mmCIF file of C-alpha atoms in Angstrom:
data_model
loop_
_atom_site.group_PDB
_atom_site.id
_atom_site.type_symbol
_atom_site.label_atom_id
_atom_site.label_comp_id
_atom_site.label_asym_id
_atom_site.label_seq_id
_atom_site.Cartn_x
_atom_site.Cartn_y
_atom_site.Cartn_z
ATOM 1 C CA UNK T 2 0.000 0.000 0.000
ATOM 2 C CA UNK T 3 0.894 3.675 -0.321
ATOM 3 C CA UNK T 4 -0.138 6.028 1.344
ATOM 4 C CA UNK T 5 0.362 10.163 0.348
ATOM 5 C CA UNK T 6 -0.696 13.745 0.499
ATOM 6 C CA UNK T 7 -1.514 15.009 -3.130
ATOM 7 C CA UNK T 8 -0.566 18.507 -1.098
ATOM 8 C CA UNK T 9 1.494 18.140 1.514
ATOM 9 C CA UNK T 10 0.080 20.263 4.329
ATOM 10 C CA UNK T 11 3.315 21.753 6.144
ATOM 11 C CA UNK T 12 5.316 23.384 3.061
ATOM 12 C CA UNK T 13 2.979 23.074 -0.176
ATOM 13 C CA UNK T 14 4.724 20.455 -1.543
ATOM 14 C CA UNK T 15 3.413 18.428 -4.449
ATOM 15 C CA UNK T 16 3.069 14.728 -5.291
ATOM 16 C CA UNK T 17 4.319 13.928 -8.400
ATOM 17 C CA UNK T 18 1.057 11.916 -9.235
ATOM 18 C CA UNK T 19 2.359 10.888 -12.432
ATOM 19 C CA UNK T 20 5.232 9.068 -11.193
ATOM 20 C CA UNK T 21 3.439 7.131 -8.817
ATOM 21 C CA UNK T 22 0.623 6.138 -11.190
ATOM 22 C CA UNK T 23 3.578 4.618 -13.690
ATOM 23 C CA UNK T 24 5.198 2.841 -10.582
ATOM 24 C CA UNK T 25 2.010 1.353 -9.678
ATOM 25 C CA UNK T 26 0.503 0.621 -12.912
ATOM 26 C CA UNK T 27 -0.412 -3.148 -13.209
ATOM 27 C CA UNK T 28 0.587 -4.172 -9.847
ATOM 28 C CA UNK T 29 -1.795 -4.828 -6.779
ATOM 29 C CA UNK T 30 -0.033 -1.909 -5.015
ATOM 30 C CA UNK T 31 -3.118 -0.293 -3.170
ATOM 31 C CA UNK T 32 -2.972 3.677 -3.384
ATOM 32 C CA UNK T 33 -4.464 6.204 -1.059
ATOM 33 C CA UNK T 34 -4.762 9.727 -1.937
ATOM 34 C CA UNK T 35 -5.154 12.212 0.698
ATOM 35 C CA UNK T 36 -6.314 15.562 -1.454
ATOM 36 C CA UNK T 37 -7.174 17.349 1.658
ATOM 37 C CA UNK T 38 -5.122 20.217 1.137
ATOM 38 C CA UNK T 39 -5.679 20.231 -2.637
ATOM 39 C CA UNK T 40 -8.922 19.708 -3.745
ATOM 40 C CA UNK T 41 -10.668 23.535 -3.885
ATOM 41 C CA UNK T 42 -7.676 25.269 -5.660
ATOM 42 C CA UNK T 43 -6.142 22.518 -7.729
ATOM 43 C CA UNK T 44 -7.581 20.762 -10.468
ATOM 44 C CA UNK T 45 -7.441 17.398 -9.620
ATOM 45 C CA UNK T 46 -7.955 13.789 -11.474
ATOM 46 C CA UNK T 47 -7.431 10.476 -9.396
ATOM 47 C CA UNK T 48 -9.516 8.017 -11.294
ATOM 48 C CA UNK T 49 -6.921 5.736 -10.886
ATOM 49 C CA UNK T 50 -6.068 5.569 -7.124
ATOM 50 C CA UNK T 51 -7.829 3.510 -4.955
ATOM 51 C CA UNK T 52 -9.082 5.585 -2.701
ATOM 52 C CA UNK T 53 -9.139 9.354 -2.441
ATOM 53 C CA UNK T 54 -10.170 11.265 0.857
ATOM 54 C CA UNK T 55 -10.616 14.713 1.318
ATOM 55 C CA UNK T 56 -12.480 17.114 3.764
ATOM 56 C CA UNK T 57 -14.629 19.979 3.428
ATOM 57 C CA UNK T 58 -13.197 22.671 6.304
ATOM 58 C CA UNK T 59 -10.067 23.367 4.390
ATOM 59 C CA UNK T 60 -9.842 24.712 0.951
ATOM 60 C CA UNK T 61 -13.592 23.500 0.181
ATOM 61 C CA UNK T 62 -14.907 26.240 2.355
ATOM 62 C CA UNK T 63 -17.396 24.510 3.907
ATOM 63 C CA UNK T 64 -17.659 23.454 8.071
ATOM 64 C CA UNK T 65 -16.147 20.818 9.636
ATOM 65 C CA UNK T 66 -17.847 17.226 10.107
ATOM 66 C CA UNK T 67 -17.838 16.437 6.466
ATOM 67 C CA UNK T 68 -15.449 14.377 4.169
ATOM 68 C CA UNK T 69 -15.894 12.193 1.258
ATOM 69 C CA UNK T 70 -14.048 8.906 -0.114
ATOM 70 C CA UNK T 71 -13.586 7.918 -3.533
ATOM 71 C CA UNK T 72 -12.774 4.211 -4.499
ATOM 72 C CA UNK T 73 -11.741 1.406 -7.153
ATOM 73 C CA UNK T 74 -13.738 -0.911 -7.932
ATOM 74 C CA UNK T 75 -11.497 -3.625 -6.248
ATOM 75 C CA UNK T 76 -11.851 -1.624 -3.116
ATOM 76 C CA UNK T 77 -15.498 -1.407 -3.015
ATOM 77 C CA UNK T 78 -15.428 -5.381 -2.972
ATOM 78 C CA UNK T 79 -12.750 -5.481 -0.321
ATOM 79 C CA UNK T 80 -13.515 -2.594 2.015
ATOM 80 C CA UNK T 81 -16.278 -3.799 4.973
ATOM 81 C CA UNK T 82 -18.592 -1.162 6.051
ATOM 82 C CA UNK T 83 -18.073 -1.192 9.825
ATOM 83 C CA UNK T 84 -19.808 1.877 10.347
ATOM 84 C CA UNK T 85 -23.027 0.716 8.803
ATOM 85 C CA UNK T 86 -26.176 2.167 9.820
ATOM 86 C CA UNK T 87 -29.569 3.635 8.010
ATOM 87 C CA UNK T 88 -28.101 6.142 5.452
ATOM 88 C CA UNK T 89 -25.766 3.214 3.952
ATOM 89 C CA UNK T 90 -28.801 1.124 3.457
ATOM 90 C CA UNK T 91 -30.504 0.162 0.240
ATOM 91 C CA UNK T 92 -33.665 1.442 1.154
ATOM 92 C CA UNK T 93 -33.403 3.633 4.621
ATOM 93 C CA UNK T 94 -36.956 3.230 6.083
ATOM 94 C CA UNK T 95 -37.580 -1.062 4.901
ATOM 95 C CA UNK T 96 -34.245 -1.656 6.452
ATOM 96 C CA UNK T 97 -34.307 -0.035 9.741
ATOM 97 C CA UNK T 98 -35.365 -3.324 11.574
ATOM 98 C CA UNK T 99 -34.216 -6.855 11.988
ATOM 99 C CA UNK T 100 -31.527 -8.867 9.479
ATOM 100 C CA UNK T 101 -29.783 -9.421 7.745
ATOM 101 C CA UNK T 102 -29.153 -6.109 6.762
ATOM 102 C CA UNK T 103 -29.271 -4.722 3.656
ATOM 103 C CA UNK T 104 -26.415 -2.674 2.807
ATOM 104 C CA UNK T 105 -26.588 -0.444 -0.753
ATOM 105 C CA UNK T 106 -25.412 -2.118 -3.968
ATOM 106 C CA UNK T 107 -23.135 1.194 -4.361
ATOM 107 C CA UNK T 108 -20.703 3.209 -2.596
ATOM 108 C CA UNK T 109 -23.531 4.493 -0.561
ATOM 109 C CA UNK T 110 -22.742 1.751 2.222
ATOM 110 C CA UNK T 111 -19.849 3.384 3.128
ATOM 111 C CA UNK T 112 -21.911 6.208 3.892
ATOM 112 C CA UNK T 113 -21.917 7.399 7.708
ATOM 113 C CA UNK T 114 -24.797 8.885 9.894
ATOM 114 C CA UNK T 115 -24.916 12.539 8.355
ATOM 115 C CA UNK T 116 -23.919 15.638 10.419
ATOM 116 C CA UNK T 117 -26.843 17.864 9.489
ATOM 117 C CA UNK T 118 -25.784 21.267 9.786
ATOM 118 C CA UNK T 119 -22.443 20.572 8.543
ATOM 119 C CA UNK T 120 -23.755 18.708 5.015
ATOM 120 C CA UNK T 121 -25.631 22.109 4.927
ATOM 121 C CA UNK T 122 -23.037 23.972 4.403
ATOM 122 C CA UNK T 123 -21.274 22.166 2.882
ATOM 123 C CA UNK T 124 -23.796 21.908 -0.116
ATOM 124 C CA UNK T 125 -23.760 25.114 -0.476
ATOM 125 C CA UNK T 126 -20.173 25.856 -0.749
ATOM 126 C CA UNK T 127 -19.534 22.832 -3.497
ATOM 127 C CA UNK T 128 -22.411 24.376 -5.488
ATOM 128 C CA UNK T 129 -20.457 27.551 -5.699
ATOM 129 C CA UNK T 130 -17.276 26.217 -6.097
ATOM 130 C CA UNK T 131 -18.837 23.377 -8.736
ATOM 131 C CA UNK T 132 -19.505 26.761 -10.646
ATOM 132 C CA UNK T 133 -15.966 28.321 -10.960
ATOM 133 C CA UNK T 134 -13.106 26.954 -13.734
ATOM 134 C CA UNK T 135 -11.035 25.221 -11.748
ATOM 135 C CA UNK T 136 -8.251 26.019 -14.081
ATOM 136 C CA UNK T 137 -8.832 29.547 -13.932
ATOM 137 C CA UNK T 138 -8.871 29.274 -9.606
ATOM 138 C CA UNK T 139 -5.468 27.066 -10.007
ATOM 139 C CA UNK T 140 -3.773 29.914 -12.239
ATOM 140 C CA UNK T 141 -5.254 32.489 -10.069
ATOM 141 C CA UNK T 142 -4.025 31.226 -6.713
ATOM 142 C CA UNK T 143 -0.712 29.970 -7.171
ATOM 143 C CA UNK T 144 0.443 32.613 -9.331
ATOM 144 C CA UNK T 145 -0.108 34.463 -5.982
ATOM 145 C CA UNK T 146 1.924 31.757 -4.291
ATOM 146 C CA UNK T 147 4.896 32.349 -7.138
ATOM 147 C CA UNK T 148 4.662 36.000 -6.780
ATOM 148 C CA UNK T 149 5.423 35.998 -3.007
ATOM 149 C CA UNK T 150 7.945 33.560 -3.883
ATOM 150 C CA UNK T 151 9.545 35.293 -6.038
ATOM 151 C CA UNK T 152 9.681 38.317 -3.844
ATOM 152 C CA UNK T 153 11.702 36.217 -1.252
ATOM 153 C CA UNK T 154 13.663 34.593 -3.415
ATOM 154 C CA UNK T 155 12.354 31.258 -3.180
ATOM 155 C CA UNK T 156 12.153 28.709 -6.270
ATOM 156 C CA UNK T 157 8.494 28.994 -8.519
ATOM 157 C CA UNK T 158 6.342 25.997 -7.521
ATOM 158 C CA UNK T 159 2.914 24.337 -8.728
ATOM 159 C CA UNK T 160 1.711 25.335 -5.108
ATOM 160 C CA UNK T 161 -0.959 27.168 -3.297
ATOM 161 C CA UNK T 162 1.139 27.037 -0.108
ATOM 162 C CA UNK T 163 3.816 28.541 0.395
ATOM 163 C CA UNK T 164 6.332 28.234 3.457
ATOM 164 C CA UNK T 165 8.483 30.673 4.547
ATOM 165 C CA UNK T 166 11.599 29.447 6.264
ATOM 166 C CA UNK T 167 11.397 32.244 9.102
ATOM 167 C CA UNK T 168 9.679 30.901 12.111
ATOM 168 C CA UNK T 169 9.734 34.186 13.741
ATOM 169 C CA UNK T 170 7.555 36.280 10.505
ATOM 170 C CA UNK T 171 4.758 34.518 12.379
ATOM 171 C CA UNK T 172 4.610 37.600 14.652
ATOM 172 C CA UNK T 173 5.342 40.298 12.251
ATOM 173 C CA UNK T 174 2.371 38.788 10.168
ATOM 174 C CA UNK T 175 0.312 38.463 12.921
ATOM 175 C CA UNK T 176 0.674 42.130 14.332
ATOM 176 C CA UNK T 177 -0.840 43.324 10.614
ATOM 177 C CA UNK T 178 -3.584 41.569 11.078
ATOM 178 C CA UNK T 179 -2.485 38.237 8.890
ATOM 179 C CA UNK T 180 -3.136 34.767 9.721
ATOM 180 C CA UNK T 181 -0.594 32.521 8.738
ATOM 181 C CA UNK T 182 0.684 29.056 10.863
ATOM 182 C CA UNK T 183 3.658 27.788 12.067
ATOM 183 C CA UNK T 184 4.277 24.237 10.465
ATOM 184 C CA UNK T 185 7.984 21.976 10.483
ATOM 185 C CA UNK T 186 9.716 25.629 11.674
ATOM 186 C CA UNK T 187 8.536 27.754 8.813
ATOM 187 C CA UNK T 188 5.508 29.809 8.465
ATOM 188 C CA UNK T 189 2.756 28.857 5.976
ATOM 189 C CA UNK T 190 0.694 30.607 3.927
ATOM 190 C CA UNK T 191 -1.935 29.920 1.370
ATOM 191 C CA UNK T 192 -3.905 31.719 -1.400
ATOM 192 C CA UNK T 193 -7.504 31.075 -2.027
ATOM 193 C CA UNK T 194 -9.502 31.981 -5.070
ATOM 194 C CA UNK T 195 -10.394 35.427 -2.802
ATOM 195 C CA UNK T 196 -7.328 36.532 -2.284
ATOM 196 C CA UNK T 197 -6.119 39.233 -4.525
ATOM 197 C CA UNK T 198 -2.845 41.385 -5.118
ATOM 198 C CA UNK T 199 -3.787 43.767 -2.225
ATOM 199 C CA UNK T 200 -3.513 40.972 -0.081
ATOM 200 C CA UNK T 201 0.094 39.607 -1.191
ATOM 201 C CA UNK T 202 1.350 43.487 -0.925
ATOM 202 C CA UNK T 203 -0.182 43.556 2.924
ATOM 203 C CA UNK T 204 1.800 40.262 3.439
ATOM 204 C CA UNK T 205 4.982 41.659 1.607
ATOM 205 C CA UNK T 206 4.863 44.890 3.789
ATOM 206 C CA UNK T 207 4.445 42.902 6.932
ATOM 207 C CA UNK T 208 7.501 40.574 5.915
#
């Protein structure tokens, strides 16, 4: 099995998904995809991994207590759905009672009990975001990223994120009114599809 961050969430870093879908090609190598810190500002395509997971508090915009899983088909018919319960039922109300129970034919019996007021919000942030290019958000936000970069001198990546490899900005940033974190030592920062120059010149004037 392997197991990897398409976005690595301390520094930005990117899997080279390309690589590992030639390494694993043909093989019974199981792969598992966390897109977490991807999925909102990169345009992603996994169709051949395993299994995908990925949240909706970060870069989806939506609350916590929601997360989805993609999988293969040989996954669906190994994976055993220890969390069953109504929602990952066939038909909810018929199977509420008695066995043996009777699990969906699809994916849906992997589903868990819904949190309610999360899945609400989170419905409506993937309808908005469902409605942007996701080409156009992925040029948009790390050309931010690669502009800061190349104000500090660092190397041009394919990255939202960006980590700054001065613990101590955290402070100067947070006295102007920026939030940024403090991950492996560095500070990180990340553009969104609302960020605009104005904010990368606040950021540059704090550093």
């Amino acid at each position: 099995m392997v197991a990897a961050s398409l976005v690595q969430s301390a520094d930005g870093a990117v899997l080279d998904v390309e690589s590992l879908r030639r390494s694993v090609a043909g093989s019974a190598t199981v792969t598992v995809i966390d897109v977490v810190q991807a999925l909102g500002w990169k345009d992603v395509e996994l169709s051949w991994a395993d299994v995908a997971v990925g949240a909706s508090y970060k870069w989806l915009l939506g609350p916590r207590g929601v997360a989805w899983m993609s999988l293969s088909d040989r996954m669906f018919e190994k994976l055993v759905p220890h969390m069953a319960n109504p929602f990952a039922a066939e038909d909810m109300w018929s199977s509420l009672y008695g066995l043996p129970m009777r699990l969906a034919g699809d994916a849906r019996r992997f589903d868990s009990w819904p949190a309610w007021f999360s899945l609400f919000g989170a419905g409506l942030s993937l309808a908005w975001l469902a409605t942007l290019d996701r080409d156009a958000v992925q040029a948009h936000t790390v050309g931010l990223a690669n502009q800061l970069r190349t104000e500090l001198e660092l190397a041009p990546t394919d990255s939202a994120i960006v980590s700054i490899p001065i613990a101590k900005s955290a402070d100067a940033l947070h006295n102007a009114g920026i939030r940024a974190a403090v991950r492996a030592g560095a500070v990180r920062v990340g553009f969104h599809l609302y960020n605009t120059e104005d904010d990368l010149e606040r950021l540059l004037d704090a550093l």
